[in-house]
PDB file of C-alpha atoms in Angstrom:
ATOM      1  CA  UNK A  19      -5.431 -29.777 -43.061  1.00  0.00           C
ATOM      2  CA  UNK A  20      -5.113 -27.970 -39.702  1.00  0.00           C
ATOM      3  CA  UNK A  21      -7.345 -29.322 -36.436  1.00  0.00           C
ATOM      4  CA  UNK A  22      -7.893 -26.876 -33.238  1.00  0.00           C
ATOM      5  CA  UNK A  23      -9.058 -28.195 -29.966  1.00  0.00           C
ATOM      6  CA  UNK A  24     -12.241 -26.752 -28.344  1.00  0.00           C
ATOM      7  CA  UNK A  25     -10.971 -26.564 -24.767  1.00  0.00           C
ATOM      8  CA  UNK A  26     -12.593 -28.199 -21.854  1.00  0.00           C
ATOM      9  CA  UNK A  27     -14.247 -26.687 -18.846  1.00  0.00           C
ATOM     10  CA  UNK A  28     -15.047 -23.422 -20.185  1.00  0.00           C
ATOM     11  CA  UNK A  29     -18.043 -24.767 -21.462  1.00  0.00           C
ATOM     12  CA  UNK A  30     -19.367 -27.457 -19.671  1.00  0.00           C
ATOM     13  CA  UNK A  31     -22.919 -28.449 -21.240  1.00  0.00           C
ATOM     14  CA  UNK A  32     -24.492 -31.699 -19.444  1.00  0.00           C
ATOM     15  CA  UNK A  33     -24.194 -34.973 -20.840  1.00  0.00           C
ATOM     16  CA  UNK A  34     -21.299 -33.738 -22.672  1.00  0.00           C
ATOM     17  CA  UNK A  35     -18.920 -32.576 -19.798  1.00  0.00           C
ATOM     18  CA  UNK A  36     -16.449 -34.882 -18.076  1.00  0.00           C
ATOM     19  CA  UNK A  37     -16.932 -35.430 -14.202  1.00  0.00           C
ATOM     20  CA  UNK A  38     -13.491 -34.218 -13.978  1.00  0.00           C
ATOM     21  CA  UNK A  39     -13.957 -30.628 -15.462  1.00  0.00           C
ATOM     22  CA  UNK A  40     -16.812 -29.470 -12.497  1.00  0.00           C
ATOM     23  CA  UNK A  41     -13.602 -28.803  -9.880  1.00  0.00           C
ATOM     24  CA  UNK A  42     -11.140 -28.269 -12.735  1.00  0.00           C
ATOM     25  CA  UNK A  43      -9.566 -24.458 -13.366  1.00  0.00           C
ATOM     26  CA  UNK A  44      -6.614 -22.297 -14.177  1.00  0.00           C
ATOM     27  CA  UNK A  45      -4.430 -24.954 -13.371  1.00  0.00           C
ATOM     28  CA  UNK A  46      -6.057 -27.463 -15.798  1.00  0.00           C
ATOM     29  CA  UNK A  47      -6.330 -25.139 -18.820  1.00  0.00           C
ATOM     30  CA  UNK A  48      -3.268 -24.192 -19.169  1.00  0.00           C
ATOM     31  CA  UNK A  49      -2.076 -28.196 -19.001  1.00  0.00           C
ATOM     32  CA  UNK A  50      -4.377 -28.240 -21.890  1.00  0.00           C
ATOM     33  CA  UNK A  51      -3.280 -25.034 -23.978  1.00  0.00           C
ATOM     34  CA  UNK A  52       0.365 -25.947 -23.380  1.00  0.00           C
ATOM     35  CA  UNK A  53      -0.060 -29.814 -24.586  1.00  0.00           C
ATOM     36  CA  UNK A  54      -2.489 -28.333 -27.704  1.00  0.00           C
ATOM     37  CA  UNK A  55       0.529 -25.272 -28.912  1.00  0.00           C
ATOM     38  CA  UNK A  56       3.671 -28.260 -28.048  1.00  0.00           C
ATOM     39  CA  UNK A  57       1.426 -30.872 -30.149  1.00  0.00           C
ATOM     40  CA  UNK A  58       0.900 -28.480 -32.731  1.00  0.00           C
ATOM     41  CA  UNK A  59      -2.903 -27.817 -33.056  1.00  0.00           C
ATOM     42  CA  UNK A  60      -4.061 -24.658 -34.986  1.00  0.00           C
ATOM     43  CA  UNK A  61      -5.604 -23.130 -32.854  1.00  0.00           C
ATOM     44  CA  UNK A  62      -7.555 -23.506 -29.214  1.00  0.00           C
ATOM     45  CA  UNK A  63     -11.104 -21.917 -28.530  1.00  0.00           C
ATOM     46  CA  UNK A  64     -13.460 -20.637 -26.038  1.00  0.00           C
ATOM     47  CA  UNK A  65     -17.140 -19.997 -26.262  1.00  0.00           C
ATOM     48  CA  UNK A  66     -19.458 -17.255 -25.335  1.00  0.00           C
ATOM     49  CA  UNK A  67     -22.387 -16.807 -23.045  1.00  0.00           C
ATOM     50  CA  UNK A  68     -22.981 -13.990 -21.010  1.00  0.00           C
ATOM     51  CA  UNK A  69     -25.970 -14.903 -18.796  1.00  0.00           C
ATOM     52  CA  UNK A  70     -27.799 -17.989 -18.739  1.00  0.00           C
ATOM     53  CA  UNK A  71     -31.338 -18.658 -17.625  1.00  0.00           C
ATOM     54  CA  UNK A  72     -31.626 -20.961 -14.560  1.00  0.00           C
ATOM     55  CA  UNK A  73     -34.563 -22.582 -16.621  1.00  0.00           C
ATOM     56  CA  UNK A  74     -32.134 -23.162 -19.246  1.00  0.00           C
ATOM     57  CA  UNK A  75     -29.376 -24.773 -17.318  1.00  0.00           C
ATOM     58  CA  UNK A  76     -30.601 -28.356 -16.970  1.00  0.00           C
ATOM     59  CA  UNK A  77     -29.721 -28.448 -21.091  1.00  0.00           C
ATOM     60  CA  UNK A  78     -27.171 -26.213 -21.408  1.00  0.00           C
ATOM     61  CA  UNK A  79     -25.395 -25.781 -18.266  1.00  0.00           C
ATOM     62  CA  UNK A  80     -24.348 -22.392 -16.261  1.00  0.00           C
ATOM     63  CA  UNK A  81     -20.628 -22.410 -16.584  1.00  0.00           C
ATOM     64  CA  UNK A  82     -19.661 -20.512 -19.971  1.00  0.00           C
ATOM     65  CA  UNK A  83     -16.104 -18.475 -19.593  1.00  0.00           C
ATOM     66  CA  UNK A  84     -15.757 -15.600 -21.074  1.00  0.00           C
ATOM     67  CA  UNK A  85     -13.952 -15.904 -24.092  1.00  0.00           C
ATOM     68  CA  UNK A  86     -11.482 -12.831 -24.394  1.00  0.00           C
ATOM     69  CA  UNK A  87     -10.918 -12.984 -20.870  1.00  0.00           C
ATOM     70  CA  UNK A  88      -9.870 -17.185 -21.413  1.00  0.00           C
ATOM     71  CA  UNK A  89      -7.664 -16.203 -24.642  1.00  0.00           C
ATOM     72  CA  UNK A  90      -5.587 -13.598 -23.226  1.00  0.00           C
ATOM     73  CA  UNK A  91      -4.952 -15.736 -19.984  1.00  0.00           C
ATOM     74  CA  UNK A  92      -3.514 -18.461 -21.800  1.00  0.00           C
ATOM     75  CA  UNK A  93      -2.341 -16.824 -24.776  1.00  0.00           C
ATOM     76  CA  UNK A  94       0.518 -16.012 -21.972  1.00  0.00           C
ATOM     77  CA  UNK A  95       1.325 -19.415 -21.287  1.00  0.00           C
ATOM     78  CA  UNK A  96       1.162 -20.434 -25.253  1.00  0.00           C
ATOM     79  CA  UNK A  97       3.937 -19.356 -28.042  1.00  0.00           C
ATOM     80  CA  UNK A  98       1.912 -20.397 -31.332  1.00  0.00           C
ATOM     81  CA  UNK A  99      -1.317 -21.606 -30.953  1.00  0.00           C
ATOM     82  CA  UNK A 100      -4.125 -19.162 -32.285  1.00  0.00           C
ATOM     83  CA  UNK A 101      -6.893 -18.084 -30.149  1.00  0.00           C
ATOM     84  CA  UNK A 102     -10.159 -18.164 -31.376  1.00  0.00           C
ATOM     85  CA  UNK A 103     -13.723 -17.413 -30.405  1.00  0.00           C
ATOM     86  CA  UNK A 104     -15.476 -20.300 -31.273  1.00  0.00           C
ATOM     87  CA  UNK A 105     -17.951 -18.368 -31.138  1.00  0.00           C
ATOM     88  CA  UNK A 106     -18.629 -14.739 -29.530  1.00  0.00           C
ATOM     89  CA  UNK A 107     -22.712 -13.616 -29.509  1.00  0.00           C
ATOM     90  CA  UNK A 108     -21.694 -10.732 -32.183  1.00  0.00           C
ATOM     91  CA  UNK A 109     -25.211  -8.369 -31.243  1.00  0.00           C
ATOM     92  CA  UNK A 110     -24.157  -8.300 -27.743  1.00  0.00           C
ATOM     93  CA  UNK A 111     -21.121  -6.041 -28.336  1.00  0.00           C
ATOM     94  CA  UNK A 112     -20.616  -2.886 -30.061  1.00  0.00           C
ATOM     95  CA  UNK A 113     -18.391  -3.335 -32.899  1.00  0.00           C
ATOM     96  CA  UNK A 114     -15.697  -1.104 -31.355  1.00  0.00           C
ATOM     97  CA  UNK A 115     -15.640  -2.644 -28.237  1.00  0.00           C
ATOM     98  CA  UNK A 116     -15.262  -6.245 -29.923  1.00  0.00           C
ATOM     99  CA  UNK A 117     -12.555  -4.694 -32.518  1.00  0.00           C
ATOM    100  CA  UNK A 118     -10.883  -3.293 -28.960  1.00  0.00           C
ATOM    101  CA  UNK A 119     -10.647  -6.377 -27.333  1.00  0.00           C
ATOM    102  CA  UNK A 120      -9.454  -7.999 -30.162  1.00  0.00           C
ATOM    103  CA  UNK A 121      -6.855  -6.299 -31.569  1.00  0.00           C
ATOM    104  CA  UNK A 122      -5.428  -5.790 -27.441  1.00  0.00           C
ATOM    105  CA  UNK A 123      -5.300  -9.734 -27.708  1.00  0.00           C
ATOM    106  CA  UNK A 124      -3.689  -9.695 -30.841  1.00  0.00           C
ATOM    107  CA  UNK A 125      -1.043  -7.481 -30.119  1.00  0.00           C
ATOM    108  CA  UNK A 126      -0.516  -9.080 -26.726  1.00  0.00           C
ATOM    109  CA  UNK A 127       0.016 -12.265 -28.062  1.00  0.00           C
ATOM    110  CA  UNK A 128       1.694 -11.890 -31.170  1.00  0.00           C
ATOM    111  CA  UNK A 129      -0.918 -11.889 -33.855  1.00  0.00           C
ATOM    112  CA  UNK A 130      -2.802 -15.228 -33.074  1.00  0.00           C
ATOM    113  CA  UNK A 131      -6.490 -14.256 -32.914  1.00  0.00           C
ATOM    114  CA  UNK A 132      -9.250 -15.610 -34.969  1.00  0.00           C
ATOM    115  CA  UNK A 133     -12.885 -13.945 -34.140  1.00  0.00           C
ATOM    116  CA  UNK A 134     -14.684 -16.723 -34.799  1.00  0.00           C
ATOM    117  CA  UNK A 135     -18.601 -15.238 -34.345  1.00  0.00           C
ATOM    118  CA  UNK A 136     -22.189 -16.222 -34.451  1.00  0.00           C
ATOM    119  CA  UNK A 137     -25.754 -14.343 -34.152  1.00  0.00           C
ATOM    120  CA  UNK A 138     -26.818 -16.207 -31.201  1.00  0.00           C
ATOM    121  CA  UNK A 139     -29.864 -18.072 -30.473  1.00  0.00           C
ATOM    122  CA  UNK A 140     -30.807 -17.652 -27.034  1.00  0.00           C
ATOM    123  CA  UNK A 141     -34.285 -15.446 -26.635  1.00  0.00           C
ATOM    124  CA  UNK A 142     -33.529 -14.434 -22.925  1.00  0.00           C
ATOM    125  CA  UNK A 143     -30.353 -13.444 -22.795  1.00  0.00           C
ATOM    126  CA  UNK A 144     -30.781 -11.161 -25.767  1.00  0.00           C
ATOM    127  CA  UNK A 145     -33.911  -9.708 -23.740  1.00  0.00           C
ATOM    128  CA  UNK A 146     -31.807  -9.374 -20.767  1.00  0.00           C
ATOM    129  CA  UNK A 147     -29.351  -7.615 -22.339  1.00  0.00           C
ATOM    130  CA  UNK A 148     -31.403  -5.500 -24.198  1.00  0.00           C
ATOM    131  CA  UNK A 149     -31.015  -6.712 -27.284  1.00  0.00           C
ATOM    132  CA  UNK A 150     -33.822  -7.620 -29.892  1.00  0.00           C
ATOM    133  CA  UNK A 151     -33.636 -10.608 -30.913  1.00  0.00           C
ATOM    134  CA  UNK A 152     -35.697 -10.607 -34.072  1.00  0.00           C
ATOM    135  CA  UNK A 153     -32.962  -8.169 -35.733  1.00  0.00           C
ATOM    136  CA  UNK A 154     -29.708 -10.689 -34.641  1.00  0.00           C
ATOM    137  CA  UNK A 155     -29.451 -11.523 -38.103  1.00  0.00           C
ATOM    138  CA  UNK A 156     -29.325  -7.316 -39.690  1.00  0.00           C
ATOM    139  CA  UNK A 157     -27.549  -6.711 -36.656  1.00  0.00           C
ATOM    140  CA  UNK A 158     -24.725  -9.652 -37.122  1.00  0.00           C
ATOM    141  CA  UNK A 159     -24.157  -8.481 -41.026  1.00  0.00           C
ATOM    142  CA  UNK A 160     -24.419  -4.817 -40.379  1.00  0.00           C
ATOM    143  CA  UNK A 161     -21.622  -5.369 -37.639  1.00  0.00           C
ATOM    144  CA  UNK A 162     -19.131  -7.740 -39.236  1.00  0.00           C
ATOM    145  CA  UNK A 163     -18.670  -4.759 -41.813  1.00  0.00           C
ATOM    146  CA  UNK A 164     -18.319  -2.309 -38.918  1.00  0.00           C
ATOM    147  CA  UNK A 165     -15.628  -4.876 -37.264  1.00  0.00           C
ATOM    148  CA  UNK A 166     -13.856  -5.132 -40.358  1.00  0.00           C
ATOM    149  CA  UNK A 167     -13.636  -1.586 -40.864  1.00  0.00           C
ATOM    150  CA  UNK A 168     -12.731  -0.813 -37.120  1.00  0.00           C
ATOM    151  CA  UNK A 169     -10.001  -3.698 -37.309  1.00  0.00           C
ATOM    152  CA  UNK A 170      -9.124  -3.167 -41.107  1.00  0.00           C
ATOM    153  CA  UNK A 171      -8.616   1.072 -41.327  1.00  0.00           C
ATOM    154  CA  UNK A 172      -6.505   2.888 -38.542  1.00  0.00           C
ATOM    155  CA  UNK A 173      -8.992   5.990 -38.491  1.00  0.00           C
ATOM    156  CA  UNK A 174     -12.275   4.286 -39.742  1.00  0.00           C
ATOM    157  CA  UNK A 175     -15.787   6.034 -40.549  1.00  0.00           C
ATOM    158  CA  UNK A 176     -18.745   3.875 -40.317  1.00  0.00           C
ATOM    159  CA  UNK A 177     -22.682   4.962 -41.252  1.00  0.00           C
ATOM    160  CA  UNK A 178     -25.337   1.788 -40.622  1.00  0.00           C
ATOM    161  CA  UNK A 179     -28.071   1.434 -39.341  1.00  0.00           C
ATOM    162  CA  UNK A 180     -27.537  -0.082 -35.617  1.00  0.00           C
ATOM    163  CA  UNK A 181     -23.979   1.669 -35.811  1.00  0.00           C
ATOM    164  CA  UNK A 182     -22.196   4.441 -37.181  1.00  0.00           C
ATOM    165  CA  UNK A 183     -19.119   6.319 -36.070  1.00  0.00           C
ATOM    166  CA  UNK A 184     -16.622   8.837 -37.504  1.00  0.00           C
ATOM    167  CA  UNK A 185     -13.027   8.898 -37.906  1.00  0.00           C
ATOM    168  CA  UNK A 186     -12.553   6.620 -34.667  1.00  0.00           C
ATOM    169  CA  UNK A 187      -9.344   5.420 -33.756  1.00  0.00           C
ATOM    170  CA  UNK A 188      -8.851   1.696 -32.065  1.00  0.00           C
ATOM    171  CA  UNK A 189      -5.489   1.702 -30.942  1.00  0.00           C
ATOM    172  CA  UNK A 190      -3.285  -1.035 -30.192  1.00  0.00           C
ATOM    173  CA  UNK A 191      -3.770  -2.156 -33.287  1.00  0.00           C
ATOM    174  CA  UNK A 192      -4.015  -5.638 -34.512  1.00  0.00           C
ATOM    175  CA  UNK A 193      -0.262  -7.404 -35.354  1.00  0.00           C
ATOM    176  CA  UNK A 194      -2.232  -9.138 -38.575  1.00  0.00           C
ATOM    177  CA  UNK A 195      -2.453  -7.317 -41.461  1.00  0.00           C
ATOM    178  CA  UNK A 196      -5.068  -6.075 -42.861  1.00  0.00           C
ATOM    179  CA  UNK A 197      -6.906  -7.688 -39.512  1.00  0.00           C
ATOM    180  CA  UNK A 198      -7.427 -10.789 -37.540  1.00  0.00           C
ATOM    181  CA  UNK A 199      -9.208 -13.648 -39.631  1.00  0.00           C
ATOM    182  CA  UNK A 200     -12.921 -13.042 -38.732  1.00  0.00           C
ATOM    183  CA  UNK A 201     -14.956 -15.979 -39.110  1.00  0.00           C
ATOM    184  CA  UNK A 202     -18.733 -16.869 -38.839  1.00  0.00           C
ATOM    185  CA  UNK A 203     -20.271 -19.371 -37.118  1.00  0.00           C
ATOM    186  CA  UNK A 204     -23.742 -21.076 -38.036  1.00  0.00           C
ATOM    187  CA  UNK A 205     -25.775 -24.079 -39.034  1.00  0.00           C
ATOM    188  CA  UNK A 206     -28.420 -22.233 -41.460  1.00  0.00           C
ATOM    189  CA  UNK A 207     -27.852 -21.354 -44.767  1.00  0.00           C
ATOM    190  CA  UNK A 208     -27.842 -17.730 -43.559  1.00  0.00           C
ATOM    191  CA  UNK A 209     -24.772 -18.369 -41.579  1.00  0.00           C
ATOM    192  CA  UNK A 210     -22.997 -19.573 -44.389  1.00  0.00           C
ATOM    193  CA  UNK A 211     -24.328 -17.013 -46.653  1.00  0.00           C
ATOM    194  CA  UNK A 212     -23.210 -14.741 -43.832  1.00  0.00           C
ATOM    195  CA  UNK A 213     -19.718 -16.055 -43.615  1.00  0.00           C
ATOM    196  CA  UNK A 214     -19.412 -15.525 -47.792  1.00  0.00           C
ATOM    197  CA  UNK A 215     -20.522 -12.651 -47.867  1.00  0.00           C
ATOM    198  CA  UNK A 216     -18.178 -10.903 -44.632  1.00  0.00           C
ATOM    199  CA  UNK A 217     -15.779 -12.837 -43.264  1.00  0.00           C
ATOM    200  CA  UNK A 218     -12.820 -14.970 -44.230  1.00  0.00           C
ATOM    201  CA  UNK A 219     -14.391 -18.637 -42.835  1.00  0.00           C
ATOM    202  CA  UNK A 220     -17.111 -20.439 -41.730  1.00  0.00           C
ATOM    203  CA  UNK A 221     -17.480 -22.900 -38.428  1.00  0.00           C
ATOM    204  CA  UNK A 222     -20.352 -25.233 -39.022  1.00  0.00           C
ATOM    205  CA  UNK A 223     -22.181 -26.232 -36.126  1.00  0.00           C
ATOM    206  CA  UNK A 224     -23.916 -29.704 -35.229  1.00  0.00           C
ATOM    207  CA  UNK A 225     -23.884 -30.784 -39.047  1.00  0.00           C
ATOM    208  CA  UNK A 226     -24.140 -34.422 -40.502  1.00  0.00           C
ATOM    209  CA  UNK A 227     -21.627 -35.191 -43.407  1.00  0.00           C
ATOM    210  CA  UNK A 228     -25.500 -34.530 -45.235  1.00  0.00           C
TER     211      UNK A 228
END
């Protein structure tokens, strides 16, 4: 049985956050990576939010780092821990920019990426960003294919609905073969249908053993 570490500070939701992580930074995190890779966890992971509503951060809280940003910063200071995305908002980003960033980080550092991603549940930020929110779900299936196909085929053709591309390249490619472990994140029974049905795990979220 393997067990990754969510890292501190980069999301820090009240109630939950230490005191400690409000003035904590670079420094701090890469304490943290470096004791998770020399103590031998799986894997270390960052979250994803790109805007949050003032109204909203009482509950949730405002600081959320960006994930591929995080990853490749410390994936420098690491030798074996994976990176994952635990998880990146998978309507917010076209399929080729996500399969970009992703293989990038996995060449970079070696072949440790997992994409751990979810469909998101937060109504203003998908209306901020332009994104409607009563399709996450199509959208979220429809691109996990197109990411697979992007990360999976070195010239890839993809027709869908919300997507479709021909003969695209997406170069570096990924170190893994034939991609990065993709894996979907979710408390519904649609997420773990989801996860089945397109990608290679699934991250339960704020489950009892029940």
């Amino acid at each position: 049985m393997d067990f990754g570490l969510s890292l501190p500070i980069v999301q820090q939701l009240p109630g939950r956050a230490q005191p400690w992580e409000a003035a904590a930074g670079a420094a701090q995190l890469l304490q943290v990576a470096q004791a998770a890779d020399r103590l031998g966890f799986a894997w270390i992971s960052c979250s994803d939010h790109v805007a949050v509503p003032a109204s909203y951060a009482p509950s949730m809280g405002a600081t959320w780092y960006e994930p591929a940003t995080t990853l490749a910063y410390l994936a420098g200071a690491t030798t074996r821990v994976c990176l994952l995305s635990h998880v990146l908002v998978l309507p917010y980003r076209h399929p080729l920019i996500v399969a970009k960033t992703y293989a990038t980080l996995d060449r970079l550092s070696g072949g440790r990426v997992i994409i751990g991603t979810g469909s998101g549940h937060l109504k203003p930020e998908f209306r901020t960003l332009g994104v409607d929110y009563g399709q996450r779900a199509a959208i979220s299936d429809e691109y996990l294919r197109a990411l697979s196909a992007a990360l999976s085929q070195e010239a890839s053709t993809f027709e869908g609905r919300f997507v479709r591309w021909r003969e695209m390249l997406v170069s570096p490619r990924p170190v893994q073969v034939p991609r990065p472990p993709i894996w979907v994140g979710g408390n519904t029974r649609a997420a773990a249908r989801r996860a089945a049905h397109y990608a290679d795990g699934w991250i339960p979220w704020q489950l009892t053993p029940e």
